[in-house]
Amino acid sequence: MYSEKVMDHFEHPRNVGEIEGASGVGTVGNAKCGDIMRIYLDIDENQVIQDCKFKTFGCGAAVATSSMATELVKGKSIQEALEVTNVAVMEALDGLPPVKIHCSLLAEEAIHAALWNYAEKNHIEIKGLKKPKTDIHEDDHKSDDDRDVVAYD
Ligand code: FES
């Protein structure tokens, strides 16, 4: 059901934790399943993401997508990080089962929320970044029975 990469990132999530004094922090949840993802970004003066960490209270797919998303945005400029969509994260994980696609949306939205927070703190506008939602929830979310892990450090 899950690719080897998904299982690897689920069992050995990268970049779990938090960044003290982070440049931007974004938290997004899905009210229907109760899953929550928080992303921390450390962004330098050249607007390059030097570090990224996450905490996810959620299903295995949410943990794997958080882990992969943090790997993908590290070292990128804030503009490049905007291109790390949920589709890009899923592709990097060799796909997700259809019922789990929405989990990857949490990762995309949490990155956007962290970038939004960074932009607000620095009074700048990030081209192409829309105000993120704090709750992503889909009417056809059917995975309430699939919450199986907590990835807090
Ligand atoms: Fe809610 Fe995966 S994010 S089931």
CSV table of C-alpha atoms and ligand atoms in Angstrom, one decimal:
chain,number,residue,atom,x,y,z
A,1,MET,CA,0.0,0.0,0.0
A,2,TYR,CA,2.8,2.4,0.9
A,3,SER,CA,6.0,2.9,-1.1
A,4,GLU,CA,9.4,2.1,0.5
A,5,LYS,CA,10.1,5.8,0.7
A,6,VAL,CA,6.9,6.5,2.6
A,7,MET,CA,7.7,3.7,5.1
A,8,ASP,CA,11.3,4.9,5.5
A,9,HIS,CA,10.2,8.5,6.3
A,10,PHE,CA,7.5,7.2,8.5
A,11,GLU,CA,9.8,5.0,10.5
A,12,HIS,CA,12.8,7.3,10.5
A,13,PRO,CA,11.4,10.8,10.1
A,14,ARG,CA,14.0,13.5,9.3
A,15,ASN,CA,14.1,16.8,11.0
A,16,VAL,CA,11.7,16.1,13.9
A,17,GLY,CA,11.8,18.8,16.5
A,18,GLU,CA,11.6,22.6,16.8
A,19,ILE,CA,13.8,25.5,16.1
A,20,GLU,CA,14.2,28.0,18.9
A,21,GLY,CA,13.8,31.5,17.7
A,22,ALA,CA,12.7,30.3,14.3
A,23,SER,CA,12.3,32.8,11.5
A,24,GLY,CA,8.9,31.5,10.8
A,25,VAL,CA,6.5,29.0,12.3
A,26,GLY,CA,3.4,27.6,10.7
A,27,THR,CA,0.7,25.3,12.2
A,28,VAL,CA,-2.0,23.7,10.2
A,29,GLY,CA,-4.6,21.2,11.2
A,30,ASN,CA,-7.4,19.2,9.7
A,31,ALA,CA,-10.4,19.5,12.0
A,32,LYS,CA,-12.0,16.4,10.7
A,33,CYS,CA,-9.2,13.9,11.6
A,34,GLY,CA,-7.7,16.1,14.3
A,35,ASP,CA,-4.2,15.9,12.7
A,36,ILE,CA,-1.9,18.8,13.3
A,37,MET,CA,1.4,19.7,11.6
A,38,ARG,CA,3.8,22.5,12.7
A,39,ILE,CA,6.8,23.6,10.6
A,40,TYR,CA,9.7,25.7,11.8
A,41,LEU,CA,11.9,27.6,9.4
A,42,ASP,CA,15.3,29.1,9.9
A,43,ILE,CA,15.8,31.6,7.1
A,44,ASP,CA,19.0,33.6,6.6
A,45,GLU,CA,19.5,37.2,5.5
A,46,ASN,CA,19.6,36.1,1.9
A,47,GLN,CA,16.2,34.5,2.3
A,48,VAL,CA,17.6,31.0,2.1
A,49,ILE,CA,16.1,28.3,4.3
A,50,GLN,CA,19.1,27.1,6.4
A,51,ASP,CA,17.1,24.7,8.5
A,52,CYS,CA,13.6,23.3,8.8
A,53,LYS,CA,12.0,21.1,11.5
A,54,PHE,CA,8.6,19.7,12.2
A,55,LYS,CA,6.3,18.3,14.7
A,56,THR,CA,3.3,16.3,13.6
A,57,PHE,CA,0.5,14.8,15.5
A,58,GLY,CA,-1.0,12.7,12.9
A,59,CYS,CA,-1.2,9.6,10.7
A,60,GLY,CA,1.8,7.9,9.2
A,61,ALA,CA,1.3,9.6,5.8
A,62,ALA,CA,1.3,13.0,7.6
A,63,VAL,CA,4.5,12.2,9.3
A,64,ALA,CA,6.2,10.9,6.1
A,65,THR,CA,5.0,14.0,4.1
A,66,SER,CA,6.2,16.3,6.8
A,67,SER,CA,9.6,14.6,6.9
A,68,MET,CA,10.0,14.7,3.1
A,69,ALA,CA,8.7,18.3,2.9
A,70,THR,CA,11.4,19.5,5.4
A,71,GLU,CA,14.1,17.7,3.4
A,72,LEU,CA,12.8,19.4,0.2
A,73,VAL,CA,12.8,23.0,1.5
A,74,LYS,CA,16.1,22.9,3.2
A,75,GLY,CA,18.7,25.0,1.3
A,76,LYS,CA,16.1,26.5,-0.9
A,77,SER,CA,15.2,30.2,-1.3
A,78,ILE,CA,11.8,31.2,-0.1
A,79,GLN,CA,10.6,31.5,-3.7
A,80,GLU,CA,11.8,28.0,-4.5
A,81,ALA,CA,10.1,26.7,-1.3
A,82,LEU,CA,6.8,27.8,-2.7
A,83,GLU,CA,7.2,25.3,-5.4
A,84,VAL,CA,7.3,22.5,-2.9
A,85,THR,CA,3.7,21.6,-3.4
A,86,ASN,CA,1.9,18.6,-2.0
A,87,VAL,CA,2.3,17.0,-5.5
A,88,ALA,CA,6.1,17.5,-5.4
A,89,VAL,CA,6.2,16.0,-1.9
A,90,MET,CA,4.1,13.0,-3.0
A,91,GLU,CA,6.3,12.5,-6.1
A,92,ALA,CA,9.4,12.5,-3.9
A,93,LEU,CA,7.8,9.8,-1.8
A,94,ASP,CA,6.9,7.7,-4.9
A,95,GLY,CA,3.3,8.4,-4.4
A,96,LEU,CA,0.6,8.0,-1.7
A,97,PRO,CA,-2.6,6.0,-1.8
A,98,PRO,CA,-5.5,8.1,-3.0
A,99,VAL,CA,-7.2,8.2,0.4
A,100,LYS,CA,-4.0,9.7,1.9
A,101,ILE,CA,-3.4,12.5,-0.7
A,102,HIS,CA,-5.1,15.0,1.6
A,103,CYS,CA,-2.4,14.4,4.2
A,104,SER,CA,0.2,15.8,1.9
A,105,LEU,CA,-1.8,19.0,1.8
A,106,LEU,CA,-1.0,19.6,5.4
A,107,ALA,CA,2.7,19.7,4.6
A,108,GLU,CA,2.3,22.2,1.8
A,109,GLU,CA,0.0,24.4,3.8
A,110,ALA,CA,2.2,24.3,6.9
A,111,ILE,CA,5.2,25.4,4.9
A,112,HIS,CA,3.1,28.3,3.5
A,113,ALA,CA,2.0,29.2,7.0
A,114,ALA,CA,5.6,29.3,8.2
A,115,LEU,CA,6.6,31.5,5.2
A,116,TRP,CA,3.6,33.7,5.9
A,117,ASN,CA,4.7,34.1,9.5
A,118,TYR,CA,8.2,35.0,8.4
A,119,ALA,CA,6.9,37.5,5.9
A,120,GLU,CA,4.7,39.1,8.6
A,121,LYS,CA,7.5,39.3,11.1
A,122,ASN,CA,9.8,41.0,8.5
A,123,HIS,CA,7.1,43.2,7.0
A,124,ILE,CA,7.7,41.8,3.5
A,125,GLU,CA,5.5,40.3,0.8
A,126,ILE,CA,6.4,37.0,-0.7
A,127,LYS,CA,5.3,37.0,-4.3
A,128,GLY,CA,2.8,34.2,-5.0
A,129,LEU,CA,2.1,33.4,-1.4
A,130,LYS,CA,-1.5,33.5,-0.4
A,131,LYS,CA,-2.7,33.7,3.2
A,132,PRO,CA,-2.7,30.0,4.4
A,133,LYS,CA,-5.6,28.3,6.0
A,134,THR,CA,-5.2,27.1,9.6
A,135,ASP,CA,-7.7,24.3,9.0
A,136,ILE,CA,-7.7,22.1,6.0
A,137,HIS,CA,-10.5,19.8,6.0
A,138,GLU,CA,-12.2,17.9,3.3
A,139,ASP,CA,-15.7,16.7,3.3
A,140,ASP,CA,-14.7,13.3,1.9
A,141,HIS,CA,-12.1,12.7,4.6
A,142,LYS,CA,-12.5,9.1,5.6
A,143,SER,CA,-9.3,8.4,7.4
A,144,ASP,CA,-10.3,8.9,11.0
A,145,ASP,CA,-9.5,5.3,11.7
A,146,ASP,CA,-6.0,5.7,10.4
A,147,ARG,CA,-4.4,7.8,13.0
A,148,ASP,CA,-1.5,5.7,14.2
A,149,VAL,CA,1.5,7.7,15.3
A,150,VAL,CA,2.7,10.7,17.2
A,151,ALA,CA,6.0,12.1,16.0
A,152,TYR,CA,7.0,14.5,18.8
A,153,ASP,CA,10.5,14.5,20.0
B,1,FES,FE1,-5.5,13.3,8.7
B,1,FES,FE2,-3.6,11.9,7.4
B,1,FES,S1,-3.6,14.0,7.8
B,1,FES,S2,-5.5,11.2,8.2
